[in-house]
mmCIF file with all atom_site columns, C-alpha atoms in Angstrom:
data_model
loop_
_atom_site.group_PDB
_atom_site.id
_atom_site.type_symbol
_atom_site.label_atom_id
_atom_site.label_alt_id
_atom_site.label_comp_id
_atom_site.label_asym_id
_atom_site.label_entity_id
_atom_site.label_seq_id
_atom_site.pdbx_PDB_ins_code
_atom_site.Cartn_x
_atom_site.Cartn_y
_atom_site.Cartn_z
_atom_site.occupancy
_atom_site.B_iso_or_equiv
_atom_site.pdbx_formal_charge
_atom_site.auth_seq_id
_atom_site.auth_comp_id
_atom_site.auth_asym_id
_atom_site.auth_atom_id
_atom_site.pdbx_PDB_model_num
ATOM 1   C CA . MET A 1 1   ? 154.501 72.049  130.577 1.00 65.00 ? 24  MET A CA 1
ATOM 2   C CA . LYS A 1 2   ? 152.561 71.448  127.372 1.00 78.00 ? 25  LYS A CA 1
ATOM 3   C CA . ARG A 1 3   ? 154.706 71.814  124.268 1.00 83.00 ? 26  ARG A CA 1
ATOM 4   C CA . LYS A 1 4   ? 153.294 74.318  121.764 1.00 84.00 ? 27  LYS A CA 1
ATOM 5   C CA . LYS A 1 5   ? 152.639 73.843  118.068 1.00 87.00 ? 28  LYS A CA 1
ATOM 6   C CA . ALA A 1 6   ? 152.098 76.360  115.311 1.00 92.00 ? 29  ALA A CA 1
ATOM 7   C CA . VAL A 1 7   ? 148.685 77.831  114.618 1.00 94.00 ? 30  VAL A CA 1
ATOM 8   C CA . TYR A 1 8   ? 150.343 79.543  111.653 1.00 94.00 ? 31  TYR A CA 1
ATOM 9   C CA . VAL A 1 9   ? 153.818 80.244  110.316 1.00 94.00 ? 32  VAL A CA 1
ATOM 10  C CA . GLY A 1 10  ? 154.452 83.824  109.331 1.00 95.00 ? 33  GLY A CA 1
ATOM 11  C CA . LEU A 1 11  ? 156.694 86.796  108.919 1.00 97.00 ? 34  LEU A CA 1
ATOM 12  C CA . PHE A 1 12  ? 156.345 89.107  111.906 1.00 98.00 ? 35  PHE A CA 1
ATOM 13  C CA . VAL A 1 13  ? 156.700 92.883  111.900 1.00 97.00 ? 36  VAL A CA 1
ATOM 14  C CA . GLY A 1 14  ? 158.568 94.717  114.668 1.00 93.00 ? 37  GLY A CA 1
ATOM 15  C CA . ASP A 1 15  ? 156.813 97.544  116.546 1.00 90.00 ? 38  ASP A CA 1
ATOM 16  C CA . GLU A 1 16  ? 158.791 100.353 114.881 1.00 90.00 ? 39  GLU A CA 1
ATOM 17  C CA . ASP A 1 17  ? 158.058 98.976  111.409 1.00 94.00 ? 40  ASP A CA 1
ATOM 18  C CA . LYS A 1 18  ? 154.341 98.603  112.275 1.00 95.00 ? 41  LYS A CA 1
ATOM 19  C CA . ARG A 1 19  ? 154.157 102.359 112.816 1.00 94.00 ? 42  ARG A CA 1
ATOM 20  C CA . LYS A 1 20  ? 156.152 103.021 109.636 1.00 96.00 ? 43  LYS A CA 1
ATOM 21  C CA . ILE A 1 21  ? 153.852 100.727 107.598 1.00 97.00 ? 44  ILE A CA 1
ATOM 22  C CA . ARG A 1 22  ? 150.702 102.374 108.957 1.00 96.00 ? 45  ARG A CA 1
ATOM 23  C CA . ARG A 1 23  ? 151.964 105.868 108.078 1.00 97.00 ? 46  ARG A CA 1
ATOM 24  C CA . TRP A 1 24  ? 153.043 104.620 104.619 1.00 97.00 ? 47  TRP A CA 1
ATOM 25  C CA . TYR A 1 25  ? 149.621 103.062 103.932 1.00 97.00 ? 48  TYR A CA 1
ATOM 26  C CA . GLU A 1 26  ? 147.768 106.248 104.856 1.00 97.00 ? 49  GLU A CA 1
ATOM 27  C CA . ARG A 1 27  ? 150.098 108.287 102.618 1.00 97.00 ? 50  ARG A CA 1
ATOM 28  C CA . VAL A 1 28  ? 149.983 106.076 99.491  1.00 97.00 ? 51  VAL A CA 1
ATOM 29  C CA . SER A 1 29  ? 146.280 105.204 99.767  1.00 96.00 ? 52  SER A CA 1
ATOM 30  C CA . ALA A 1 30  ? 145.182 108.692 100.886 1.00 95.00 ? 53  ALA A CA 1
ATOM 31  C CA . GLN A 1 31  ? 142.897 106.939 103.405 1.00 95.00 ? 54  GLN A CA 1
ATOM 32  C CA . PRO A 1 32  ? 143.007 106.770 107.210 1.00 97.00 ? 55  PRO A CA 1
ATOM 33  C CA . LEU A 1 33  ? 143.237 103.302 108.690 1.00 97.00 ? 56  LEU A CA 1
ATOM 34  C CA . LEU A 1 34  ? 140.042 101.596 109.806 1.00 97.00 ? 57  LEU A CA 1
ATOM 35  C CA . PRO A 1 35  ? 139.563 101.307 113.598 1.00 96.00 ? 58  PRO A CA 1
ATOM 36  C CA . ASN A 1 36  ? 140.610 97.677  114.190 1.00 96.00 ? 59  ASN A CA 1
ATOM 37  C CA . THR A 1 37  ? 144.343 97.660  113.372 1.00 96.00 ? 60  THR A CA 1
ATOM 38  C CA . PHE A 1 38  ? 146.539 94.636  112.711 1.00 95.00 ? 61  PHE A CA 1
ATOM 39  C CA . GLY A 1 39  ? 149.667 94.810  110.534 1.00 94.00 ? 62  GLY A CA 1
ATOM 40  C CA . HIS A 1 40  ? 151.684 92.414  112.676 1.00 94.00 ? 63  HIS A CA 1
ATOM 41  C CA . HIS A 1 41  ? 152.320 89.466  110.336 1.00 96.00 ? 64  HIS A CA 1
ATOM 42  C CA . ILE A 1 42  ? 152.137 87.909  106.891 1.00 97.00 ? 65  ILE A CA 1
ATOM 43  C CA . THR A 1 43  ? 150.702 84.395  107.099 1.00 95.00 ? 66  THR A CA 1
ATOM 44  C CA . LEU A 1 44  ? 152.804 81.911  105.157 1.00 93.00 ? 67  LEU A CA 1
ATOM 45  C CA . LYS A 1 45  ? 150.993 78.720  106.188 1.00 92.00 ? 68  LYS A CA 1
ATOM 46  C CA . PHE A 1 46  ? 147.997 78.124  108.444 1.00 92.00 ? 69  PHE A CA 1
ATOM 47  C CA . LYS A 1 47  ? 148.283 74.944  110.563 1.00 93.00 ? 70  LYS A CA 1
ATOM 48  C CA . PRO A 1 48  ? 151.587 73.730  109.090 1.00 92.00 ? 71  PRO A CA 1
ATOM 49  C CA . SER A 1 49  ? 152.506 70.059  109.233 1.00 89.00 ? 72  SER A CA 1
ATOM 50  C CA . GLU A 1 50  ? 155.583 68.939  111.168 1.00 87.00 ? 73  GLU A CA 1
ATOM 51  C CA . THR A 1 51  ? 157.321 68.338  107.807 1.00 87.00 ? 74  THR A CA 1
ATOM 52  C CA . GLU A 1 52  ? 156.584 71.902  106.668 1.00 84.00 ? 75  GLU A CA 1
ATOM 53  C CA . MET A 1 53  ? 157.865 73.259  109.982 1.00 84.00 ? 76  MET A CA 1
ATOM 54  C CA . ALA A 1 54  ? 161.051 71.187  109.703 1.00 80.00 ? 77  ALA A CA 1
ATOM 55  C CA . GLN A 1 55  ? 161.756 72.750  106.295 1.00 78.00 ? 78  GLN A CA 1
ATOM 56  C CA . LEU A 1 56  ? 161.336 76.282  107.673 1.00 74.00 ? 79  LEU A CA 1
ATOM 57  C CA . VAL A 1 57  ? 163.495 75.545  110.711 1.00 69.00 ? 80  VAL A CA 1
ATOM 58  C CA . ARG A 1 58  ? 166.303 74.553  108.317 1.00 75.00 ? 81  ARG A CA 1
ATOM 59  C CA . GLU A 1 59  ? 165.929 77.267  105.674 1.00 77.00 ? 82  GLU A CA 1
ATOM 60  C CA . PRO A 1 60  ? 165.804 80.187  106.183 1.00 82.00 ? 83  PRO A CA 1
ATOM 61  C CA . GLY A 1 61  ? 165.518 79.313  109.885 1.00 87.00 ? 84  GLY A CA 1
ATOM 62  C CA . LEU A 1 62  ? 163.140 80.418  112.620 1.00 90.00 ? 85  LEU A CA 1
ATOM 63  C CA . GLY A 1 63  ? 164.060 83.890  113.798 1.00 93.00 ? 86  GLY A CA 1
ATOM 64  C CA . ALA A 1 64  ? 165.713 84.776  110.480 1.00 93.00 ? 87  ALA A CA 1
ATOM 65  C CA . GLU A 1 65  ? 165.358 88.361  109.329 1.00 95.00 ? 88  GLU A CA 1
ATOM 66  C CA . VAL A 1 66  ? 163.625 88.379  105.951 1.00 94.00 ? 89  VAL A CA 1
ATOM 67  C CA . PRO A 1 67  ? 163.465 91.295  103.478 1.00 96.00 ? 90  PRO A CA 1
ATOM 68  C CA . VAL A 1 68  ? 159.953 91.970  102.183 1.00 97.00 ? 91  VAL A CA 1
ATOM 69  C CA . THR A 1 69  ? 158.697 94.728  99.881  1.00 97.00 ? 92  THR A CA 1
ATOM 70  C CA . LEU A 1 70  ? 155.153 96.086  100.117 1.00 98.00 ? 93  LEU A CA 1
ATOM 71  C CA . THR A 1 71  ? 154.224 96.731  96.485  1.00 97.00 ? 94  THR A CA 1
ATOM 72  C CA . ALA A 1 72  ? 150.497 97.490  96.350  1.00 97.00 ? 95  ALA A CA 1
ATOM 73  C CA . VAL A 1 73  ? 147.564 98.459  98.556  1.00 97.00 ? 96  VAL A CA 1
ATOM 74  C CA . ALA A 1 74  ? 143.840 97.793  98.642  1.00 96.00 ? 97  ALA A CA 1
ATOM 75  C CA . GLY A 1 75  ? 141.056 98.959  100.892 1.00 96.00 ? 98  GLY A CA 1
ATOM 76  C CA . ASP A 1 76  ? 137.316 99.222  101.186 1.00 96.00 ? 99  ASP A CA 1
ATOM 77  C CA . SER A 1 77  ? 134.860 99.840  104.028 1.00 96.00 ? 100 SER A CA 1
ATOM 78  C CA . LYS A 1 78  ? 135.607 96.378  105.486 1.00 97.00 ? 101 LYS A CA 1
ATOM 79  C CA . ALA A 1 79  ? 139.411 96.026  105.385 1.00 97.00 ? 102 ALA A CA 1
ATOM 80  C CA . GLN A 1 80  ? 142.743 97.430  104.269 1.00 97.00 ? 103 GLN A CA 1
ATOM 81  C CA . ALA A 1 81  ? 145.803 95.434  103.196 1.00 97.00 ? 104 ALA A CA 1
ATOM 82  C CA . ALA A 1 82  ? 149.199 95.691  101.538 1.00 97.00 ? 105 ALA A CA 1
ATOM 83  C CA . VAL A 1 83  ? 150.527 93.211  98.969  1.00 97.00 ? 106 VAL A CA 1
ATOM 84  C CA . ALA A 1 84  ? 153.908 91.737  99.887  1.00 97.00 ? 107 ALA A CA 1
ATOM 85  C CA . LYS A 1 85  ? 156.683 90.632  97.561  1.00 97.00 ? 108 LYS A CA 1
ATOM 86  C CA . LEU A 1 86  ? 158.494 87.782  99.325  1.00 95.00 ? 109 LEU A CA 1
ATOM 87  C CA . PRO A 1 87  ? 162.101 86.763  98.689  1.00 92.00 ? 110 PRO A CA 1
ATOM 88  C CA . THR A 1 88  ? 162.719 83.918  96.243  1.00 88.00 ? 111 THR A CA 1
ATOM 89  C CA . GLY A 1 89  ? 162.102 80.531  97.825  1.00 84.00 ? 112 GLY A CA 1
ATOM 90  C CA . LEU A 1 90  ? 159.725 81.760  100.522 1.00 88.00 ? 113 LEU A CA 1
ATOM 91  C CA . LEU A 1 91  ? 156.094 81.037  99.676  1.00 86.00 ? 114 LEU A CA 1
ATOM 92  C CA . SER A 1 92  ? 152.730 81.931  101.121 1.00 90.00 ? 115 SER A CA 1
ATOM 93  C CA . ARG A 1 93  ? 149.792 79.557  100.822 1.00 90.00 ? 116 ARG A CA 1
ATOM 94  C CA . ASN A 1 94  ? 147.540 82.601  100.383 1.00 92.00 ? 117 ASN A CA 1
ATOM 95  C CA . PRO A 1 95  ? 146.759 83.462  96.741  1.00 92.00 ? 118 PRO A CA 1
ATOM 96  C CA . VAL A 1 96  ? 148.302 86.919  97.291  1.00 96.00 ? 119 VAL A CA 1
ATOM 97  C CA . PRO A 1 97  ? 150.936 87.290  100.032 1.00 97.00 ? 120 PRO A CA 1
ATOM 98  C CA . HIS A 1 98  ? 149.840 90.259  102.122 1.00 97.00 ? 121 HIS A CA 1
ATOM 99  C CA . LEU A 1 99  ? 149.745 92.132  105.381 1.00 97.00 ? 122 LEU A CA 1
ATOM 100 C CA . THR A 1 100 ? 146.241 92.858  106.712 1.00 97.00 ? 123 THR A CA 1
ATOM 101 C CA . LEU A 1 101 ? 146.519 96.368  108.143 1.00 97.00 ? 124 LEU A CA 1
ATOM 102 C CA . ALA A 1 102 ? 143.048 97.055  109.514 1.00 97.00 ? 125 ALA A CA 1
ATOM 103 C CA . THR A 1 103 ? 139.396 96.030  109.468 1.00 97.00 ? 126 THR A CA 1
ATOM 104 C CA . SER A 1 104 ? 136.113 97.728  110.304 1.00 96.00 ? 127 SER A CA 1
ATOM 105 C CA . GLY A 1 105 ? 135.766 95.634  113.447 1.00 91.00 ? 128 GLY A CA 1
ATOM 106 C CA . ALA A 1 106 ? 132.866 93.603  112.099 1.00 94.00 ? 129 ALA A CA 1
ATOM 107 C CA . THR A 1 107 ? 135.105 92.019  109.456 1.00 96.00 ? 130 THR A CA 1
ATOM 108 C CA . LYS A 1 108 ? 137.602 89.219  110.122 1.00 95.00 ? 131 LYS A CA 1
ATOM 109 C CA . PRO A 1 109 ? 141.177 89.742  108.843 1.00 95.00 ? 132 PRO A CA 1
ATOM 110 C CA . VAL A 1 110 ? 140.871 86.723  106.509 1.00 94.00 ? 133 VAL A CA 1
ATOM 111 C CA . TYR A 1 111 ? 138.629 88.929  104.314 1.00 96.00 ? 134 TYR A CA 1
ATOM 112 C CA . SER A 1 112 ? 141.847 90.498  102.970 1.00 96.00 ? 135 SER A CA 1
ATOM 113 C CA . ASN A 1 113 ? 142.253 87.426  100.746 1.00 95.00 ? 136 ASN A CA 1
ATOM 114 C CA . GLU A 1 114 ? 138.967 88.304  99.014  1.00 95.00 ? 137 GLU A CA 1
ATOM 115 C CA . LEU A 1 115 ? 139.761 92.018  98.898  1.00 96.00 ? 138 LEU A CA 1
ATOM 116 C CA . LEU A 1 116 ? 143.064 91.392  97.119  1.00 96.00 ? 139 LEU A CA 1
ATOM 117 C CA . GLN A 1 117 ? 141.369 89.279  94.430  1.00 93.00 ? 140 GLN A CA 1
ATOM 118 C CA . GLY A 1 118 ? 139.280 92.294  93.359  1.00 88.00 ? 141 GLY A CA 1
ATOM 119 C CA . ASP A 1 119 ? 139.877 95.102  90.891  1.00 88.00 ? 142 ASP A CA 1
ATOM 120 C CA . ASP A 1 120 ? 140.693 97.781  93.478  1.00 86.00 ? 143 ASP A CA 1
ATOM 121 C CA . VAL A 1 121 ? 144.325 96.795  94.140  1.00 95.00 ? 144 VAL A CA 1
ATOM 122 C CA . LYS A 1 122 ? 146.539 99.838  93.581  1.00 95.00 ? 145 LYS A CA 1
ATOM 123 C CA . GLN A 1 123 ? 149.952 98.774  92.241  1.00 95.00 ? 146 GLN A CA 1
ATOM 124 C CA . LEU A 1 124 ? 152.528 101.294 93.395  1.00 95.00 ? 147 LEU A CA 1
ATOM 125 C CA . PRO A 1 125 ? 155.421 102.729 91.408  1.00 95.00 ? 148 PRO A CA 1
ATOM 126 C CA . PHE A 1 126 ? 158.801 101.513 92.628  1.00 95.00 ? 149 PHE A CA 1
ATOM 127 C CA . ALA A 1 127 ? 159.539 104.821 94.424  1.00 95.00 ? 150 ALA A CA 1
ATOM 128 C CA . GLU A 1 128 ? 156.426 104.396 96.613  1.00 96.00 ? 151 GLU A CA 1
ATOM 129 C CA . GLN A 1 129 ? 156.984 100.721 97.474  1.00 97.00 ? 152 GLN A CA 1
ATOM 130 C CA . LEU A 1 130 ? 158.117 100.034 101.024 1.00 98.00 ? 153 LEU A CA 1
ATOM 131 C CA . PRO A 1 131 ? 160.974 97.651  101.895 1.00 97.00 ? 154 PRO A CA 1
ATOM 132 C CA . VAL A 1 132 ? 160.768 96.242  105.434 1.00 97.00 ? 155 VAL A CA 1
ATOM 133 C CA . LYS A 1 133 ? 162.529 93.563  107.465 1.00 96.00 ? 156 LYS A CA 1
ATOM 134 C CA . MET A 1 134 ? 160.411 90.872  109.105 1.00 97.00 ? 157 MET A CA 1
ATOM 135 C CA . ARG A 1 135 ? 161.232 87.835  111.262 1.00 96.00 ? 158 ARG A CA 1
ATOM 136 C CA . LEU A 1 136 ? 160.262 84.285  110.407 1.00 95.00 ? 159 LEU A CA 1
ATOM 137 C CA . GLY A 1 137 ? 158.389 82.618  113.234 1.00 94.00 ? 160 GLY A CA 1
ATOM 138 C CA . PHE A 1 138 ? 155.183 80.924  114.231 1.00 94.00 ? 161 PHE A CA 1
ATOM 139 C CA . PHE A 1 139 ? 152.200 81.878  116.342 1.00 95.00 ? 162 PHE A CA 1
ATOM 140 C CA . ASN A 1 140 ? 151.694 79.257  119.056 1.00 92.00 ? 163 ASN A CA 1
ATOM 141 C CA . GLY A 1 141 ? 148.167 80.323  120.022 1.00 92.00 ? 164 GLY A CA 1
ATOM 142 C CA . LYS A 1 142 ? 149.423 82.806  122.590 1.00 93.00 ? 165 LYS A CA 1
ATOM 143 C CA . GLU A 1 143 ? 152.390 84.705  121.101 1.00 94.00 ? 166 GLU A CA 1
ATOM 144 C CA . PRO A 1 144 ? 154.875 84.719  118.212 1.00 95.00 ? 167 PRO A CA 1
ATOM 145 C CA . GLN A 1 145 ? 157.742 82.294  118.715 1.00 94.00 ? 168 GLN A CA 1
ATOM 146 C CA . PHE A 1 146 ? 161.106 82.565  116.929 1.00 94.00 ? 169 PHE A CA 1
ATOM 147 C CA . THR A 1 147 ? 162.813 79.340  118.044 1.00 90.00 ? 170 THR A CA 1
ATOM 148 C CA . GLU A 1 148 ? 161.669 75.748  118.283 1.00 85.00 ? 171 GLU A CA 1
ATOM 149 C CA . VAL A 1 149 ? 162.486 75.627  122.017 1.00 84.00 ? 172 VAL A CA 1
ATOM 150 C CA . GLY A 1 150 ? 159.436 74.563  124.041 1.00 83.00 ? 173 GLY A CA 1
ATOM 151 C CA . SER A 1 151 ? 157.532 73.517  120.931 1.00 84.00 ? 174 SER A CA 1
ATOM 152 C CA . ILE A 1 152 ? 156.699 70.137  119.446 1.00 82.00 ? 175 ILE A CA 1
ATOM 153 C CA . TYR A 1 153 ? 159.331 70.887  116.759 1.00 79.00 ? 176 TYR A CA 1
ATOM 154 C CA . GLU A 1 154 ? 162.241 70.824  119.231 1.00 79.00 ? 177 GLU A CA 1
#
């Protein structure tokens, strides 16, 4: 069996929280979600090196539950996203850590990086921010993985 490696390392959202996040976005943005929904992960690092993976395996550890707060939203006709505040010590290589929630279908999710650099980001008051728990893992090209078992990092 071929051992898998990470396409990206990320924080993954559970199914119940996906629904909660989608309802929250529609409420705070006053906009329905676009037709092509995502909202399943925050990318921390695309194509991580073995050294970078080794650091994450140690601290906080693959499979670890991580508290994240969604603090702002942005959307246009192409995509919708939520800005994520990560815990101290956990970094995203994206300029703005975020969760892509939906796209028009013709737009790739990576467009959220551009969207969040614009002037239309709506910072939310503390009472409207959304705390969620996510799990640290990596996408192996087929599915999220939360342990190093069966991967090249084993």
